[in-house]
Amino acid sequence: MTNLDVTPAHRSAREVLSWSRARVDPALRTAVDRLPESMRVIAGYHFGWWDEHGEPTGADAGKALRPALVLLGARAVGGTATAALPAAAAVELVHNFSLLHDDVMDRDTTRRHRPTAWSVFGVNAAILAGDALLTLALDLLAGSGHPTAAGAIRTLSEATQRLHDGQAADLSFEERADVRLAECVRMAENKTAGLIGAACALGALFGDGRADQVDRLRLFGEHVGLAFQFADDVLGIWGDPAVTGKPVYSDLRNRKKSLPVVAALTSGTPAGRELDALYRGADPLSGAELAHAAELIDAAGAREWSQGRADDLLEQALAHLRAAEPVERAGRELGALARLATDRDH
């Protein structure tokens, strides 16, 4: 066994994430080094490896949740993390492709406690860098030499298409006042849950799991992904900027129709109707109005509903995980990651 597959007997979820980051980062750096220089500089800045001048930094590179799910998915079906490393790196590349594009489309100026790539290098350059990461991800799978590479490419491509569909819906919500809650949930399933489900399925594929294990781990990941989005949308309103890396009330400031917002807007409550009036306004919301909007969402019952949905989805995810009959330790660690991802303070 390689060092990648020799790990301490008992690890917390955060220790698993650190292990995943330490293993995936070298593969990511090697892959990014193959990009043209113009794309390499932007990608490395986005990953937090260096500043806009290419000087090394100690910036936050993210939690590496998705690659951790790939590596543990392989272990869960009796395979090795080493065999799944190309898939783990590919999933992280696709995730970061989506973040680069999302930041442009949402005009977010801060990610991971530093200026976003587009605000430093420009919109067009950031879009091209995102495209480069997506192409690189598929190239990693194609060049992996694994027998399931073709199926893995189809799995990741399908998840990426769902991600595009979800992002398109998310953008369309900005122009509409009549977004239904079912539409918002479907958007989150496509934009977030699909890729997390694909991460777990890719791990099982690269671990040579049975077809039923691949399906069950995909369902585990999709339920975790949707639960994560519910929890993350709560953080997008009430989260601590020191944790989220974004300004307080960032989603409300952008009048984003996140899950708790749409739940409040469609609640039929007086608070929901007052929130609707705030969201229909054309002027930027003041600090006092942002705080009041958060209070209205809470008063409409949407915060409690969102937290309850996250809890229910987590339980369903864990049921799918048990049905996959995972190797005990990997199953335990996948469950711990699921709980961490849906924690109110993640």
C-alpha positions as a Markdown table, in Angstrom:
| # | Residue | x | y | z |
|---|---|---|---|---|
| 1 | Met | 0.0 | 0.0 | 0.0 |
| 2 | Thr | 1.1 | 3.6 | -0.6 |
| 3 | Asn | 1.1 | 6.3 | 2.0 |
| 4 | Leu | -2.1 | 7.5 | 0.6 |
| 5 | Asp | -3.9 | 4.4 | 1.9 |
| 6 | Val | -2.1 | 4.2 | 5.3 |
| 7 | Thr | -4.1 | 6.4 | 7.8 |
| 8 | Pro | -4.7 | 6.6 | 11.5 |
| 9 | Ala | -7.3 | 4.2 | 12.8 |
| 10 | His | -9.7 | 6.9 | 14.1 |
| 11 | Arg | -10.1 | 10.3 | 12.5 |
| 12 | Ser | -12.6 | 13.1 | 12.9 |
| 13 | Ala | -14.4 | 14.5 | 9.9 |
| 14 | Arg | -12.0 | 17.5 | 9.9 |
| 15 | Glu | -9.0 | 15.2 | 10.0 |
| 16 | Val | -10.5 | 13.4 | 7.0 |
| 17 | Leu | -10.8 | 16.7 | 5.1 |
| 18 | Ser | -7.2 | 17.6 | 5.9 |
| 19 | Trp | -6.1 | 14.1 | 4.7 |
| 20 | Ser | -8.0 | 14.6 | 1.5 |
| 21 | Arg | -6.6 | 18.1 | 0.9 |
| 22 | Ala | -3.0 | 16.9 | 1.5 |
| 23 | Arg | -3.5 | 14.1 | -1.0 |
| 24 | Val | -5.4 | 15.9 | -3.7 |
| 25 | Asp | -3.4 | 19.2 | -3.7 |
| 26 | Pro | -0.3 | 17.7 | -5.3 |
| 27 | Ala | -2.4 | 16.1 | -8.0 |
| 28 | Leu | -4.2 | 19.4 | -8.6 |
| 29 | Arg | -1.0 | 21.3 | -8.8 |
| 30 | Thr | 0.5 | 18.9 | -11.3 |
| 31 | Ala | -2.7 | 19.2 | -13.4 |
| 32 | Val | -2.9 | 23.0 | -13.2 |
| 33 | Asp | 0.8 | 23.2 | -14.2 |
| 34 | Arg | -0.2 | 21.8 | -17.6 |
| 35 | Leu | -2.4 | 24.8 | -18.3 |
| 36 | Pro | -1.2 | 27.7 | -20.4 |
| 37 | Glu | 0.5 | 30.3 | -18.3 |
| 38 | Ser | -2.4 | 32.8 | -18.6 |
| 39 | Met | -4.8 | 30.2 | -17.2 |
| 40 | Arg | -2.4 | 28.7 | -14.7 |
| 41 | Val | -1.9 | 32.0 | -12.8 |
| 42 | Ile | -5.6 | 32.6 | -12.4 |
| 43 | Ala | -6.4 | 29.0 | -11.4 |
| 44 | Gly | -3.6 | 29.0 | -8.8 |
| 45 | Tyr | -4.8 | 32.3 | -7.4 |
| 46 | His | -8.3 | 31.0 | -7.2 |
| 47 | Phe | -7.1 | 27.9 | -5.4 |
| 48 | Gly | -5.2 | 30.1 | -2.9 |
| 49 | Trp | -1.8 | 28.8 | -3.8 |
| 50 | Trp | -0.4 | 32.2 | -4.8 |
| 51 | Asp | -1.3 | 35.9 | -5.1 |
| 52 | Glu | -2.1 | 37.7 | -8.4 |
| 53 | His | 1.6 | 38.1 | -9.0 |
| 54 | Gly | 2.3 | 34.3 | -8.6 |
| 55 | Glu | 3.9 | 34.7 | -5.2 |
| 56 | Pro | 3.1 | 31.8 | -2.8 |
| 57 | Thr | 0.5 | 32.5 | -0.1 |
| 58 | Gly | -1.2 | 30.6 | 2.7 |
| 59 | Ala | -4.7 | 31.4 | 1.6 |
| 60 | Asp | -7.7 | 29.1 | 2.3 |
| 61 | Ala | -8.1 | 26.6 | -0.5 |
| 62 | Gly | -11.5 | 25.3 | 0.6 |
| 63 | Lys | -12.6 | 22.2 | 2.6 |
| 64 | Ala | -12.0 | 19.7 | -0.2 |
| 65 | Leu | -15.3 | 18.0 | 0.7 |
| 66 | Arg | -16.0 | 16.6 | -2.8 |
| 67 | Pro | -12.6 | 14.9 | -3.3 |
| 68 | Ala | -12.8 | 13.5 | 0.2 |
| 69 | Leu | -16.1 | 11.9 | -0.8 |
| 70 | Val | -14.5 | 10.4 | -3.9 |
| 71 | Leu | -11.5 | 8.9 | -1.9 |
| 72 | Leu | -13.8 | 7.5 | 0.8 |
| 73 | Gly | -16.3 | 6.3 | -1.8 |
| 74 | Ala | -13.5 | 4.1 | -3.3 |
| 75 | Arg | -12.5 | 2.8 | 0.2 |
| 76 | Ala | -16.2 | 2.2 | 1.1 |
| 77 | Val | -16.5 | -0.4 | -1.7 |
| 78 | Gly | -13.2 | -2.1 | -0.9 |
| 79 | Gly | -10.9 | -0.1 | -3.2 |
| 80 | Thr | -8.1 | 2.2 | -2.5 |
| 81 | Ala | -7.9 | 6.0 | -2.3 |
| 82 | Thr | -4.8 | 5.9 | -4.5 |
| 83 | Ala | -6.8 | 4.4 | -7.4 |
| 84 | Ala | -9.4 | 7.1 | -7.0 |
| 85 | Leu | -7.1 | 10.1 | -6.9 |
| 86 | Pro | -7.6 | 11.1 | -10.6 |
| 87 | Ala | -11.3 | 11.2 | -10.0 |
| 88 | Ala | -11.0 | 13.2 | -6.8 |
| 89 | Ala | -8.9 | 15.8 | -8.6 |
| 90 | Ala | -11.3 | 15.9 | -11.5 |
| 91 | Val | -14.3 | 16.5 | -9.2 |
| 92 | Glu | -12.4 | 19.3 | -7.4 |
| 93 | Leu | -11.5 | 20.9 | -10.8 |
| 94 | Val | -15.2 | 20.9 | -11.9 |
| 95 | His | -16.3 | 22.3 | -8.5 |
| 96 | Asn | -13.8 | 25.2 | -8.9 |
| 97 | Phe | -14.8 | 25.8 | -12.5 |
| 98 | Ser | -18.3 | 26.3 | -11.3 |
| 99 | Leu | -17.1 | 28.7 | -8.5 |
| 100 | Leu | -15.2 | 30.8 | -10.9 |
| 101 | His | -18.2 | 31.2 | -13.2 |
| 102 | Asp | -20.7 | 31.7 | -10.3 |
| 103 | Asp | -18.6 | 34.5 | -8.9 |
| 104 | Val | -18.8 | 36.3 | -12.2 |
| 105 | Met | -22.5 | 35.7 | -12.7 |
| 106 | Asp | -23.3 | 36.7 | -9.1 |
| 107 | Arg | -20.8 | 39.6 | -9.1 |
| 108 | Asp | -19.5 | 38.3 | -5.8 |
| 109 | Thr | -16.3 | 40.2 | -4.8 |
| 110 | Thr | -15.2 | 37.9 | -2.0 |
| 111 | Arg | -14.5 | 34.2 | -1.7 |
| 112 | Arg | -12.6 | 32.4 | 0.9 |
| 113 | His | -11.7 | 35.7 | 2.7 |
| 114 | Arg | -10.0 | 37.2 | -0.4 |
| 115 | Pro | -11.0 | 39.0 | -3.6 |
| 116 | Thr | -12.6 | 36.8 | -6.2 |
| 117 | Ala | -10.6 | 35.9 | -9.4 |
| 118 | Trp | -12.8 | 38.0 | -11.7 |
| 119 | Ser | -12.4 | 41.1 | -9.5 |
| 120 | Val | -8.6 | 40.7 | -9.7 |
| 121 | Phe | -8.0 | 39.5 | -13.3 |
| 122 | Gly | -11.2 | 40.6 | -15.0 |
| 123 | Val | -14.5 | 38.9 | -16.0 |
| 124 | Asn | -13.3 | 37.4 | -19.3 |
| 125 | Ala | -10.1 | 36.0 | -17.9 |
| 126 | Ala | -12.0 | 34.3 | -15.0 |
| 127 | Ile | -14.5 | 32.8 | -17.4 |
| 128 | Leu | -11.7 | 31.4 | -19.6 |
| 129 | Ala | -9.9 | 30.0 | -16.5 |
| 130 | Gly | -13.1 | 28.2 | -15.4 |
| 131 | Asp | -13.4 | 26.7 | -18.9 |
| 132 | Ala | -9.8 | 25.5 | -18.7 |
| 133 | Leu | -10.5 | 23.7 | -15.4 |
| 134 | Leu | -13.5 | 21.9 | -16.8 |
| 135 | Thr | -11.5 | 20.7 | -19.8 |
| 136 | Leu | -8.7 | 19.7 | -17.5 |
| 137 | Ala | -11.0 | 17.6 | -15.3 |
| 138 | Leu | -12.3 | 15.5 | -18.2 |
| 139 | Asp | -8.7 | 15.1 | -19.5 |
| 140 | Leu | -7.7 | 13.7 | -16.0 |
| 141 | Leu | -10.4 | 11.0 | -16.2 |
| 142 | Ala | -9.6 | 10.2 | -19.8 |
| 143 | Gly | -5.9 | 9.8 | -19.0 |
| 144 | Ser | -6.4 | 7.8 | -15.8 |
| 145 | Gly | -6.2 | 4.4 | -17.5 |
| 146 | His | -8.9 | 3.1 | -15.2 |
| 147 | Pro | -11.3 | 0.6 | -16.8 |
| 148 | Thr | -14.3 | 2.7 | -15.8 |
| 149 | Ala | -12.9 | 6.0 | -17.2 |
| 150 | Ala | -15.4 | 6.3 | -20.0 |
| 151 | Gly | -18.3 | 5.7 | -17.6 |
| 152 | Ala | -16.7 | 8.2 | -15.2 |
| 153 | Ile | -16.5 | 10.9 | -17.9 |
| 154 | Arg | -20.2 | 10.4 | -18.6 |
| 155 | Thr | -21.1 | 10.6 | -14.9 |
| 156 | Leu | -19.1 | 13.8 | -14.4 |
| 157 | Ser | -20.4 | 15.3 | -17.7 |
| 158 | Glu | -24.0 | 14.6 | -16.7 |
| 159 | Ala | -23.5 | 16.2 | -13.3 |
| 160 | Thr | -21.9 | 19.2 | -15.0 |
| 161 | Gln | -24.9 | 19.6 | -17.3 |
| 162 | Arg | -27.2 | 19.4 | -14.3 |
| 163 | Leu | -25.0 | 22.1 | -12.6 |
| 164 | His | -25.4 | 24.3 | -15.7 |
| 165 | Asp | -29.2 | 23.8 | -15.6 |
| 166 | Gly | -29.3 | 24.6 | -11.9 |
| 167 | Gln | -27.3 | 27.8 | -12.4 |
| 168 | Ala | -29.5 | 28.9 | -15.3 |
| 169 | Ala | -32.5 | 28.4 | -13.1 |
| 170 | Asp | -30.8 | 30.3 | -10.2 |
| 171 | Leu | -30.1 | 33.2 | -12.5 |
| 172 | Ser | -33.6 | 33.2 | -13.9 |
| 173 | Phe | -35.0 | 33.5 | -10.4 |
| 174 | Glu | -33.4 | 36.9 | -10.1 |
| 175 | Glu | -35.7 | 38.2 | -12.8 |
| 176 | Arg | -38.9 | 36.6 | -11.5 |
| 177 | Ala | -41.1 | 37.4 | -8.5 |
| 178 | Asp | -43.1 | 34.2 | -8.7 |
| 179 | Val | -40.5 | 31.5 | -8.0 |
| 180 | Arg | -42.2 | 28.4 | -6.6 |
| 181 | Leu | -40.6 | 26.4 | -3.8 |
| 182 | Ala | -40.5 | 23.2 | -5.8 |
| 183 | Glu | -38.6 | 25.0 | -8.5 |
| 184 | Cys | -36.1 | 26.3 | -6.0 |
| 185 | Val | -35.5 | 22.8 | -4.5 |
| 186 | Arg | -35.0 | 21.4 | -8.0 |
| 187 | Met | -32.5 | 24.1 | -8.8 |
| 188 | Ala | -30.5 | 23.1 | -5.7 |
| 189 | Glu | -30.7 | 19.4 | -6.6 |
| 190 | Asn | -29.1 | 20.2 | -10.0 |
| 191 | Lys | -26.7 | 22.9 | -9.0 |
| 192 | Thr | -25.3 | 21.4 | -5.8 |
| 193 | Ala | -26.5 | 17.9 | -5.1 |
| 194 | Gly | -25.8 | 16.5 | -8.5 |
| 195 | Leu | -22.0 | 17.0 | -8.3 |
| 196 | Ile | -21.8 | 15.7 | -4.8 |
| 197 | Gly | -23.7 | 12.6 | -5.8 |
| 198 | Ala | -21.3 | 12.2 | -8.8 |
| 199 | Ala | -18.3 | 12.5 | -6.4 |
| 200 | Cys | -19.5 | 9.5 | -4.4 |
| 201 | Ala | -20.4 | 7.5 | -7.5 |
| 202 | Leu | -17.0 | 8.2 | -9.1 |
| 203 | Gly | -15.3 | 7.0 | -5.9 |
| 204 | Ala | -17.3 | 3.8 | -6.1 |
| 205 | Leu | -16.5 | 3.4 | -9.8 |
| 206 | Phe | -12.8 | 3.9 | -9.2 |
| 207 | Gly | -12.9 | 1.5 | -6.3 |
| 208 | Asp | -14.5 | -1.2 | -8.5 |
| 209 | Gly | -17.7 | -1.3 | -6.6 |
| 210 | Arg | -20.8 | -3.2 | -7.5 |
| 211 | Ala | -23.4 | -1.4 | -9.6 |
| 212 | Asp | -25.8 | -1.3 | -6.7 |
| 213 | Gln | -23.1 | 0.2 | -4.5 |
| 214 | Val | -22.4 | 2.9 | -7.1 |
| 215 | Asp | -26.1 | 3.8 | -7.2 |
| 216 | Arg | -26.6 | 3.8 | -3.4 |
| 217 | Leu | -23.5 | 6.0 | -2.9 |
| 218 | Arg | -24.7 | 8.4 | -5.6 |
| 219 | Leu | -28.0 | 8.7 | -3.7 |
| 220 | Phe | -26.2 | 9.2 | -0.4 |
| 221 | Gly | -24.2 | 12.0 | -2.0 |
| 222 | Glu | -27.2 | 13.7 | -3.6 |
| 223 | His | -29.1 | 13.7 | -0.3 |
| 224 | Val | -26.0 | 15.1 | 1.5 |
| 225 | Gly | -25.7 | 17.7 | -1.3 |
| 226 | Leu | -29.2 | 18.9 | -0.9 |
| 227 | Ala | -29.0 | 18.9 | 2.9 |
| 228 | Phe | -25.7 | 20.9 | 2.5 |
| 229 | Gln | -27.5 | 23.5 | 0.3 |
| 230 | Phe | -30.3 | 24.0 | 2.9 |
| 231 | Ala | -27.7 | 24.4 | 5.6 |
| 232 | Asp | -25.5 | 26.7 | 3.4 |
| 233 | Asp | -28.4 | 28.9 | 2.5 |
| 234 | Val | -29.1 | 29.4 | 6.2 |
| 235 | Leu | -25.5 | 30.4 | 6.6 |
| 236 | Gly | -25.8 | 32.7 | 3.6 |
| 237 | Ile | -28.2 | 34.8 | 5.7 |
| 238 | Trp | -27.2 | 34.2 | 9.3 |
| 239 | Gly | -23.7 | 32.9 | 9.0 |
| 240 | Asp | -20.6 | 34.4 | 10.6 |
| 241 | Pro | -18.5 | 36.1 | 8.0 |
| 242 | Ala | -15.4 | 34.7 | 9.7 |
| 243 | Val | -16.8 | 31.2 | 8.8 |
| 244 | Thr | -18.5 | 31.9 | 5.4 |
| 245 | Gly | -15.8 | 34.2 | 4.0 |
| 246 | Lys | -18.6 | 36.5 | 2.7 |
| 247 | Pro | -20.1 | 39.7 | 4.2 |
| 248 | Val | -23.0 | 39.3 | 6.6 |
| 249 | Tyr | -26.4 | 39.0 | 4.9 |
| 250 | Ser | -24.6 | 38.5 | 1.5 |
| 251 | Asp | -27.5 | 36.5 | 0.0 |
| 252 | Leu | -30.0 | 39.1 | 1.0 |
| 253 | Arg | -27.9 | 41.9 | -0.2 |
| 254 | Asn | -28.0 | 40.4 | -3.7 |
| 255 | Arg | -31.8 | 39.7 | -3.3 |
| 256 | Lys | -30.9 | 36.0 | -3.9 |
| 257 | Lys | -33.9 | 33.7 | -3.9 |
| 258 | Ser | -32.3 | 31.0 | -1.8 |
| 259 | Leu | -34.3 | 28.1 | -0.3 |
| 260 | Pro | -35.2 | 29.9 | 3.0 |
| 261 | Val | -36.0 | 33.1 | 1.1 |
| 262 | Val | -38.4 | 31.3 | -1.3 |
| 263 | Ala | -39.9 | 29.3 | 1.6 |
| 264 | Ala | -40.7 | 32.6 | 3.3 |
| 265 | Leu | -41.9 | 34.4 | 0.2 |
| 266 | Thr | -44.4 | 31.5 | -0.6 |
| 267 | Ser | -45.4 | 31.0 | 3.1 |
| 268 | Gly | -48.6 | 33.1 | 2.9 |
| 269 | Thr | -47.6 | 34.8 | 6.1 |
| 270 | Pro | -47.6 | 38.5 | 6.9 |
| 271 | Ala | -43.9 | 38.3 | 7.3 |
| 272 | Gly | -43.6 | 36.6 | 3.9 |
| 273 | Arg | -45.6 | 39.4 | 2.2 |
| 274 | Glu | -43.5 | 42.1 | 3.9 |
| 275 | Leu | -40.4 | 40.3 | 2.7 |
| 276 | Asp | -41.9 | 40.2 | -0.8 |
| 277 | Ala | -42.3 | 44.0 | -0.8 |
| 278 | Leu | -38.6 | 44.4 | 0.2 |
| 279 | Tyr | -37.4 | 42.1 | -2.5 |
| 280 | Arg | -39.5 | 43.9 | -5.2 |
| 281 | Gly | -37.8 | 47.2 | -4.4 |
| 282 | Ala | -35.2 | 48.6 | -6.9 |
| 283 | Asp | -32.9 | 50.4 | -4.5 |
| 284 | Pro | -30.1 | 48.6 | -2.6 |
| 285 | Leu | -31.2 | 47.3 | 0.8 |
| 286 | Ser | -29.8 | 49.3 | 3.8 |
| 287 | Gly | -28.1 | 47.6 | 6.7 |
| 288 | Ala | -31.3 | 48.0 | 8.7 |
| 289 | Glu | -33.4 | 46.6 | 5.9 |
| 290 | Leu | -31.1 | 43.6 | 5.5 |
| 291 | Ala | -31.4 | 42.8 | 9.2 |
| 292 | His | -35.2 | 43.2 | 9.0 |
| 293 | Ala | -35.4 | 40.9 | 6.0 |
| 294 | Ala | -33.5 | 38.2 | 8.0 |
| 295 | Glu | -36.0 | 38.7 | 10.9 |
| 296 | Leu | -38.9 | 38.3 | 8.4 |
| 297 | Ile | -37.6 | 35.1 | 7.0 |
| 298 | Asp | -37.3 | 33.7 | 10.6 |
| 299 | Ala | -40.8 | 35.0 | 11.5 |
| 300 | Ala | -42.2 | 33.3 | 8.4 |
| 301 | Gly | -40.9 | 29.9 | 9.8 |
| 302 | Ala | -38.5 | 29.5 | 6.9 |
| 303 | Arg | -35.3 | 29.3 | 8.9 |
| 304 | Glu | -36.7 | 26.5 | 11.1 |
| 305 | Trp | -38.2 | 24.7 | 8.0 |
| 306 | Ser | -34.8 | 24.8 | 6.2 |
| 307 | Gln | -33.0 | 23.4 | 9.2 |
| 308 | Gly | -35.6 | 20.7 | 9.5 |
| 309 | Arg | -35.3 | 19.8 | 5.8 |
| 310 | Ala | -31.5 | 19.5 | 6.2 |
| 311 | Asp | -31.9 | 17.2 | 9.1 |
| 312 | Asp | -34.4 | 15.0 | 7.3 |
| 313 | Leu | -32.2 | 14.8 | 4.2 |
| 314 | Leu | -29.2 | 13.8 | 6.3 |
| 315 | Glu | -31.1 | 10.9 | 7.8 |
| 316 | Gln | -32.2 | 9.7 | 4.3 |
| 317 | Ala | -28.6 | 10.0 | 3.1 |
| 318 | Leu | -27.4 | 7.9 | 6.0 |
| 319 | Ala | -30.0 | 5.2 | 5.1 |
| 320 | His | -28.6 | 5.0 | 1.6 |
| 321 | Leu | -25.1 | 4.8 | 2.9 |
| 322 | Arg | -26.0 | 1.8 | 5.1 |
| 323 | Ala | -27.7 | 0.2 | 2.1 |
| 324 | Ala | -24.5 | 0.4 | 0.2 |
| 325 | Glu | -22.9 | -2.0 | 2.7 |
| 326 | Pro | -19.7 | 0.0 | 3.0 |
| 327 | Val | -16.5 | -1.1 | 4.5 |
| 328 | Glu | -17.0 | -0.2 | 8.2 |
| 329 | Arg | -14.4 | 2.5 | 8.6 |
| 330 | Ala | -15.0 | 4.2 | 5.3 |
| 331 | Gly | -18.7 | 4.2 | 6.0 |
| 332 | Arg | -18.2 | 5.7 | 9.4 |
| 333 | Glu | -16.1 | 8.5 | 8.0 |
| 334 | Leu | -18.5 | 9.2 | 5.1 |
| 335 | Gly | -21.2 | 9.5 | 7.7 |
| 336 | Ala | -19.1 | 11.9 | 9.7 |
| 337 | Leu | -18.4 | 14.0 | 6.6 |
| 338 | Ala | -22.2 | 14.2 | 5.9 |
| 339 | Arg | -22.8 | 15.4 | 9.4 |
| 340 | Leu | -20.1 | 18.0 | 9.2 |
| 341 | Ala | -21.3 | 19.3 | 5.8 |
| 342 | Thr | -24.8 | 19.9 | 7.1 |
| 343 | Asp | -23.7 | 21.4 | 10.4 |
| 344 | Arg | -25.1 | 24.8 | 11.1 |
| 345 | Asp | -21.6 | 26.2 | 11.6 |
| 346 | His | -19.8 | 24.5 | 8.6 |
